[in-house]
Coordinates of N, CA, C and O in Angstrom, one line a residue:
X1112 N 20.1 -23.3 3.8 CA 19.8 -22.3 4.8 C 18.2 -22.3 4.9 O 17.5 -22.3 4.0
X1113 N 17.7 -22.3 6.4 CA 16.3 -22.7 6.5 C 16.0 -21.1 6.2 O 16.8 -20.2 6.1
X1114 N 14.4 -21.1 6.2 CA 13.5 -19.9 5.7 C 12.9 -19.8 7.0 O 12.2 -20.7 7.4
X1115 N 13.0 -18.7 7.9 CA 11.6 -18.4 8.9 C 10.3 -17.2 8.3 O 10.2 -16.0 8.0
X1116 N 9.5 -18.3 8.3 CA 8.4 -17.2 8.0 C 7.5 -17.1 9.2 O 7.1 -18.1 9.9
X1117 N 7.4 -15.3 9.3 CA 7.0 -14.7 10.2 C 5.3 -14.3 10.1 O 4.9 -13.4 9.3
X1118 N 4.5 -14.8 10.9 CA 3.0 -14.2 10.8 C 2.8 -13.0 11.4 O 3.7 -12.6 12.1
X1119 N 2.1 -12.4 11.2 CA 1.5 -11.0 11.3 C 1.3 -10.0 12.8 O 1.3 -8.8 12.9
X1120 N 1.1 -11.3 14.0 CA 0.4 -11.2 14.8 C 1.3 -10.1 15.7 O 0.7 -9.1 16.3
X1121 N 2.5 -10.2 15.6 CA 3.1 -9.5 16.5 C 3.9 -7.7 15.8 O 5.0 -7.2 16.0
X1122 N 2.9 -7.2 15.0 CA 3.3 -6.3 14.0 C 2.8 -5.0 14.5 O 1.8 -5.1 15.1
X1123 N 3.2 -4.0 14.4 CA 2.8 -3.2 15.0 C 2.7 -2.2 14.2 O 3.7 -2.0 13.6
X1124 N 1.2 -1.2 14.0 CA 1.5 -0.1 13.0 C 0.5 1.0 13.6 O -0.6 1.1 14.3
X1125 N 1.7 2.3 12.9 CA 1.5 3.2 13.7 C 0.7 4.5 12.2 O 0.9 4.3 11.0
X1126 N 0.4 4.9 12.4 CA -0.5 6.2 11.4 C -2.5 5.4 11.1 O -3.4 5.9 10.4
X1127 N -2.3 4.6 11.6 CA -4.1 4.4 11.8 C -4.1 3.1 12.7 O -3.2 2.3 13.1
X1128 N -5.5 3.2 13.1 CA -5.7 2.3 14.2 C -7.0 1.6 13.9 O -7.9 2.1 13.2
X1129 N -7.2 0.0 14.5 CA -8.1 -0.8 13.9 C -7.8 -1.7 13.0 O -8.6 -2.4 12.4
X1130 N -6.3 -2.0 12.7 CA -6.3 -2.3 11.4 C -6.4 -3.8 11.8 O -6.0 -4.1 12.9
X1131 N -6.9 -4.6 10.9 CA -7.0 -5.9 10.9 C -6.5 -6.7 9.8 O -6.6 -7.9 9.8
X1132 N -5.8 -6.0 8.7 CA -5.0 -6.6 7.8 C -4.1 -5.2 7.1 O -4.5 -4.1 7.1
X1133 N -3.0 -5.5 6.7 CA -2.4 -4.6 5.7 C -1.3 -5.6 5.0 O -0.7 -6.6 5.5
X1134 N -1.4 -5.0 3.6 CA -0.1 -5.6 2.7 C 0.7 -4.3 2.0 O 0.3 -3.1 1.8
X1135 N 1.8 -4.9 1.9 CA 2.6 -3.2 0.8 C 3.0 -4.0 -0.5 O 3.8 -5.0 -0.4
X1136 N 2.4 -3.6 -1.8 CA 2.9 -3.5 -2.8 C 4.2 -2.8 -2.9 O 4.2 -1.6 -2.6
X1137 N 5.5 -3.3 -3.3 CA 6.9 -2.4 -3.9 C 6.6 -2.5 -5.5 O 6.1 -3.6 -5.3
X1138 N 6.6 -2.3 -6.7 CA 6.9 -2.5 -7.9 C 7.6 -1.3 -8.7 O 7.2 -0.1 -8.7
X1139 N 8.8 -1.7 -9.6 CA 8.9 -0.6 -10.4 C 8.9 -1.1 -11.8 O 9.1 -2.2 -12.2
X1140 N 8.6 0.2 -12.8 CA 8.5 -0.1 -14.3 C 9.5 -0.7 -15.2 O 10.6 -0.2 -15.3
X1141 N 9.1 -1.6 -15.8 CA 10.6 -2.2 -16.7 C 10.3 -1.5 -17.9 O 9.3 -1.0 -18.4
X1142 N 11.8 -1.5 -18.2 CA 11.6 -0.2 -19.4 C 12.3 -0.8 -19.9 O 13.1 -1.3 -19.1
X1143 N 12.6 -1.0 -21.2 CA 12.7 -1.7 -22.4 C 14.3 -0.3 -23.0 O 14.2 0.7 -23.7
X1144 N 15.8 -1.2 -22.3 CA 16.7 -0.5 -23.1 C 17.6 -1.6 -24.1 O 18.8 -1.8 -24.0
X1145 N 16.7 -2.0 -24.8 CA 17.2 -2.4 -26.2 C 17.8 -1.7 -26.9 O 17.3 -0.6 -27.1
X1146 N 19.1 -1.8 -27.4 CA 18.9 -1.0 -28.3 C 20.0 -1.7 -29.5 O 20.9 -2.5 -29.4
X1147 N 19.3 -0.6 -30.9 CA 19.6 -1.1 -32.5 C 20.9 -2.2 -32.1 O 20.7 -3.5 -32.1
X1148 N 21.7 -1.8 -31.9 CA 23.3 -2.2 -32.2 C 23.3 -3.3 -31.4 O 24.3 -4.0 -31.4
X1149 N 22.2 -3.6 -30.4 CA 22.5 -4.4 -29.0 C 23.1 -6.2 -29.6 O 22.3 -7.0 -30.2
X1150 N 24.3 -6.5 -29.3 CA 24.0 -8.2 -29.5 C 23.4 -9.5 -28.4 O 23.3 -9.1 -27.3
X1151 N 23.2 -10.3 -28.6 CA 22.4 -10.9 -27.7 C 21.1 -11.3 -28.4 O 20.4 -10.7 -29.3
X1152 N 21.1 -12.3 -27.9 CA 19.0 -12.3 -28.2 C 18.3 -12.0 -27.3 O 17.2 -12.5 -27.4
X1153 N 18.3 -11.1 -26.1 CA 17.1 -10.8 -25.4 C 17.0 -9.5 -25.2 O 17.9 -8.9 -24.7
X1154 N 16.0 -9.1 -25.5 CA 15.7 -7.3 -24.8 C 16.4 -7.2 -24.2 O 17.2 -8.1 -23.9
X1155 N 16.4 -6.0 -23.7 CA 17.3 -5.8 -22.3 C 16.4 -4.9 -21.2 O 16.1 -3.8 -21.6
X1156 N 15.9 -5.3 -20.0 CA 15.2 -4.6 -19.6 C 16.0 -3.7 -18.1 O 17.0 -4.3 -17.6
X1157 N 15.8 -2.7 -17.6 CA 16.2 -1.8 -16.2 C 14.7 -1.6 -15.6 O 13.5 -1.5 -15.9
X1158 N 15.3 -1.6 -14.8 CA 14.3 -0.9 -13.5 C 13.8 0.3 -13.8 O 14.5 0.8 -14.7
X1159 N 13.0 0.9 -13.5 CA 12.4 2.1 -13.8 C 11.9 2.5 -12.6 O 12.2 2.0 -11.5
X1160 N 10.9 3.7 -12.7 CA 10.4 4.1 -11.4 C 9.7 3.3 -10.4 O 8.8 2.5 -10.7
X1161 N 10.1 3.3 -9.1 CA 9.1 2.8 -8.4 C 7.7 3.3 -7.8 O 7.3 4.4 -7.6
X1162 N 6.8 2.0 -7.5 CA 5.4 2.3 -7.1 C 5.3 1.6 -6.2 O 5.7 0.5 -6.3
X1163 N 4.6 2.3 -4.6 CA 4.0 1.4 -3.8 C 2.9 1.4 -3.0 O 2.7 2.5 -2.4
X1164 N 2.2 0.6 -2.9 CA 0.6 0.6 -2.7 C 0.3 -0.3 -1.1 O 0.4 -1.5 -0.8
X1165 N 0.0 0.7 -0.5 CA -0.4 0.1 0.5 C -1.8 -0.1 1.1 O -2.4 0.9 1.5
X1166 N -2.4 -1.4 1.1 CA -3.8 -1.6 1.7 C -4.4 -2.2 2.8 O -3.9 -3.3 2.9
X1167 N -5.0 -2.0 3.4 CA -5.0 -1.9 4.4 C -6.9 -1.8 4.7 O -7.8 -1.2 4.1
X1168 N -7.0 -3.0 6.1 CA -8.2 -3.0 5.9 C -8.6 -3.0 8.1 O -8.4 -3.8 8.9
X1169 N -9.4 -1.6 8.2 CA -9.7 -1.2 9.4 C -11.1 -1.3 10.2 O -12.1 -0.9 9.6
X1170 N -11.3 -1.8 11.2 CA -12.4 -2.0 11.2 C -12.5 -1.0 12.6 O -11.6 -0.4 13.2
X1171 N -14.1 -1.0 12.8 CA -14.8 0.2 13.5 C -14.5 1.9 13.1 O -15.1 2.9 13.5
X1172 N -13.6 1.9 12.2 CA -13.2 3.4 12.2 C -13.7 4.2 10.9 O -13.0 4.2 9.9
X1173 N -15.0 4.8 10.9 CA -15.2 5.5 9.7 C -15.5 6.5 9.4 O -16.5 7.0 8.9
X1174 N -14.0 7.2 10.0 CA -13.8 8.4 9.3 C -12.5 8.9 7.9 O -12.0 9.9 7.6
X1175 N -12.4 7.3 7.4 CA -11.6 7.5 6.0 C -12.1 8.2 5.0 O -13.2 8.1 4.5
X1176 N -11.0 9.1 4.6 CA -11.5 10.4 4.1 C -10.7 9.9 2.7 O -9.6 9.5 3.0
X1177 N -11.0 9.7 1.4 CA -10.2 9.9 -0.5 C -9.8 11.1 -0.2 O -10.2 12.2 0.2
X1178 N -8.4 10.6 -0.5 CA -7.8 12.3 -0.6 C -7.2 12.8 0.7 O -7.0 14.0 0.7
X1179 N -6.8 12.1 1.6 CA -6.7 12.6 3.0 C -5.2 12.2 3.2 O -4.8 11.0 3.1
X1180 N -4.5 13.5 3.5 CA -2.7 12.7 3.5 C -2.3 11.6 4.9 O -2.9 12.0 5.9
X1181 N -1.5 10.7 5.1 CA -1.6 9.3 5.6 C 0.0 9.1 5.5 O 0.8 9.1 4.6
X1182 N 0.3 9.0 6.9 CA 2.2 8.9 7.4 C 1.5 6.9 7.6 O 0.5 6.7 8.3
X1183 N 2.1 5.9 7.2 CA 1.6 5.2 8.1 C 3.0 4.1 7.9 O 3.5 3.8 6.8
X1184 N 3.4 3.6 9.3 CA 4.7 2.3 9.6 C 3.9 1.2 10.0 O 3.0 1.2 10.8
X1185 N 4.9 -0.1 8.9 CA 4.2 -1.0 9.7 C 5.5 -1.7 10.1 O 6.3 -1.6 9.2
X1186 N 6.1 -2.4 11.2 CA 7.1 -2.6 11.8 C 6.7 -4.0 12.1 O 5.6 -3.9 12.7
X1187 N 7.2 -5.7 11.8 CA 7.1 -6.9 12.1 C 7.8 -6.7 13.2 O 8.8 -6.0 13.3
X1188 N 7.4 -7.4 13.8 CA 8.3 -8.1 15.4 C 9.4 -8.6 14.8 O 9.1 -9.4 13.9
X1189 N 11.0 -8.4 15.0 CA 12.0 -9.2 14.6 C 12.3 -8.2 13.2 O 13.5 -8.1 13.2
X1190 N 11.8 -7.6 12.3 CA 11.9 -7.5 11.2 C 11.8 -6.3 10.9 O 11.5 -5.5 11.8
X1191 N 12.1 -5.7 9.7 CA 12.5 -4.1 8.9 C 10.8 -3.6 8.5 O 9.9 -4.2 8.0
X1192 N 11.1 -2.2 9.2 CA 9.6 -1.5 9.4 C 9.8 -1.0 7.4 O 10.8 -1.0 6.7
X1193 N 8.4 -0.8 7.2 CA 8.3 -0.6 5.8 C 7.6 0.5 5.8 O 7.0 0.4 6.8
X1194 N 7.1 1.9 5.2 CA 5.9 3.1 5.6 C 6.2 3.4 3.8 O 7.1 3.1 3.0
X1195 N 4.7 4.2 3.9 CA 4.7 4.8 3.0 C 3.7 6.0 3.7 O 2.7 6.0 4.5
X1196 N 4.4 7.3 2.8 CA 3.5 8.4 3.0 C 2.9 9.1 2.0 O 3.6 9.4 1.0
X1197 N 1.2 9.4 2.2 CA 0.5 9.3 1.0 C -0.6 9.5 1.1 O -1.0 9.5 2.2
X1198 N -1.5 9.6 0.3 CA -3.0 10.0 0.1 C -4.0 8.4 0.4 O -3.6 7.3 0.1
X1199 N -5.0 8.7 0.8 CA -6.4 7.7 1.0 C -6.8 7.9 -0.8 O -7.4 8.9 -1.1
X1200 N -6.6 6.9 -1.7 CA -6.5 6.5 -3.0 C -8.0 6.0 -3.2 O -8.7 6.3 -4.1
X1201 N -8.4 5.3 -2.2 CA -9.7 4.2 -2.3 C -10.3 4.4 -0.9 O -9.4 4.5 0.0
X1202 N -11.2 4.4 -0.5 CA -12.1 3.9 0.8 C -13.4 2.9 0.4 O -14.2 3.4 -0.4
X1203 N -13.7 1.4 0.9 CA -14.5 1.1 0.9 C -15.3 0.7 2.1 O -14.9 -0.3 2.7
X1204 N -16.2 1.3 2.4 CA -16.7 0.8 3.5 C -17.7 -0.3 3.6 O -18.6 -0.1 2.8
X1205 N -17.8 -1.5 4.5 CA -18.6 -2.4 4.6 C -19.3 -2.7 5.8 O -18.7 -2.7 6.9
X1206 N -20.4 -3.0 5.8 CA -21.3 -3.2 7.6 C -22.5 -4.3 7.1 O -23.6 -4.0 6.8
X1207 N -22.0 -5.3 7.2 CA -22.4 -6.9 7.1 C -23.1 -7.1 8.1 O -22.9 -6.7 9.3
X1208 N -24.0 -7.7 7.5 CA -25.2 -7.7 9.0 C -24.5 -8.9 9.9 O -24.2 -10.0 9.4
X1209 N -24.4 -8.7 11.0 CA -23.5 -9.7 12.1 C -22.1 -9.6 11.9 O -21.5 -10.6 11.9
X1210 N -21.5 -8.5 11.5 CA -20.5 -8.8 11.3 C -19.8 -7.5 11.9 O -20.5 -6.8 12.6
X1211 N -18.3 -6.9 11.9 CA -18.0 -5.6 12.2 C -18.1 -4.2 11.1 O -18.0 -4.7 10.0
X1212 N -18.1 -3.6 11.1 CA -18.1 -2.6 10.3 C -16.4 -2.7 10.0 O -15.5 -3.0 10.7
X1213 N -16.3 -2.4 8.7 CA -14.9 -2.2 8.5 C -14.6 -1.4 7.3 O -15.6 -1.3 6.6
X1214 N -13.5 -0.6 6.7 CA -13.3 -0.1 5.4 C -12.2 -0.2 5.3 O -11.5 0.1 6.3
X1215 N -11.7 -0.6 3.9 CA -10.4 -1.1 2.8 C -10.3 0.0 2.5 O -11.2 0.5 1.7
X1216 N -9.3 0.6 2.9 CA -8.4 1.6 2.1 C -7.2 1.1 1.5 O -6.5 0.2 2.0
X1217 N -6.8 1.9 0.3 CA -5.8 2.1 -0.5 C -4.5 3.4 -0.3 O -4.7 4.6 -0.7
X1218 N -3.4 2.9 0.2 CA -2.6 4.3 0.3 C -1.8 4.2 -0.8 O -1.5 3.1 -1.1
X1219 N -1.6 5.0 -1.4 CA -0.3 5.8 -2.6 C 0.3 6.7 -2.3 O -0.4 7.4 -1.5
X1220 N 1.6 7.2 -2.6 CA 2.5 8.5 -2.5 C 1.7 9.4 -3.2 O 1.0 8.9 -4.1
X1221 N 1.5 10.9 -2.8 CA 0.6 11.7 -3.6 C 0.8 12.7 -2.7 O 1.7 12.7 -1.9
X1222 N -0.2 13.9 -3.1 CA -0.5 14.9 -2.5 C -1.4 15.1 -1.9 O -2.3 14.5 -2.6
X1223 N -2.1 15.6 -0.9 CA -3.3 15.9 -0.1 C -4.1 16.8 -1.2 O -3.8 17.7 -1.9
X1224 N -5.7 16.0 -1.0 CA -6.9 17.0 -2.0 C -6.7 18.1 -0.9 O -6.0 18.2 0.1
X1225 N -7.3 18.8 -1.4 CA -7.4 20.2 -0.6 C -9.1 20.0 0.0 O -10.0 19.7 -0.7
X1226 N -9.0 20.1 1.6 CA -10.2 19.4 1.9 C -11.8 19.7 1.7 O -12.7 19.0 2.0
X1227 N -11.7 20.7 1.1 CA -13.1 20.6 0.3 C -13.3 19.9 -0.6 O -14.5 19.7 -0.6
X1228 N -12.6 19.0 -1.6 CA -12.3 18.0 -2.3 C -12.3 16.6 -1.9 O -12.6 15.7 -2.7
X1229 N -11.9 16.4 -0.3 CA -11.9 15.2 0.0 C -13.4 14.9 0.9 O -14.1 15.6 1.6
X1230 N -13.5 13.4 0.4 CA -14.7 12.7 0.6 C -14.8 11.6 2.0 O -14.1 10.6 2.0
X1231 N -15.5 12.0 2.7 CA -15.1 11.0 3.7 C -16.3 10.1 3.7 O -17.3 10.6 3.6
X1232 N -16.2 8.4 3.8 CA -17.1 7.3 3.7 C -17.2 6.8 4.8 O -18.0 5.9 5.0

């Protein structure tokens, strides 16, 4: 069975604007259910909680706030939309001489700072 791999171009995402790249981390923790009596030679490992990290890199827009809560879908053309909803984890901003201004943000599931707390770059 052939593989179609799909590029990016026709992707569409909705909770920020400018974006010029995004990826989503899925991972969950392996957790170690060995146990005394177990036979076999190998650990035994399960699934554990999951984590997912979405990053994302915007250009012209800099009002990314650490700490700022963030609905955001990214839907492929053809393919299963993926979102996570969550806090601005990281903001980096960059303005390269000749180049566009842009900032890498980091989303995680979390709670909103309370906005005296949050930092906008």
């Amino acid at each position: 069975m052939a593989t179609t791999i799909q590029l990016g171009k026709n992707t569409t995402i909705s909770g920020l604007t400018g974006v010029q790249d995004v990826s989503m981390t899925i991972e969950a923790e392996k957790v170690d259910a060995t146990t005394k009596g177990s036979t076999g030679v190998y650990k035994r490992t399960v699934a554990g909680l999951q984590s997912r990290t979405l990053e994302a890199t915007v250009l012209g827009d800099s009002t990314q706030s650490y700490g700022k809560a963030v609905a955001v879908t990214v839907t492929p053309s053809g393919g299963t939309a993926f979102a996570i909803t969550g806090v601005v984890t990281s903001a980096k901003r960059t303005q390269p001489i000749g180049g566009a201004e842009a900032v890498s943000i980091t989303i995680k599931p979390g709670v909103a700072l309370d906005s005296g707390d949050q930092v906008t770059v």
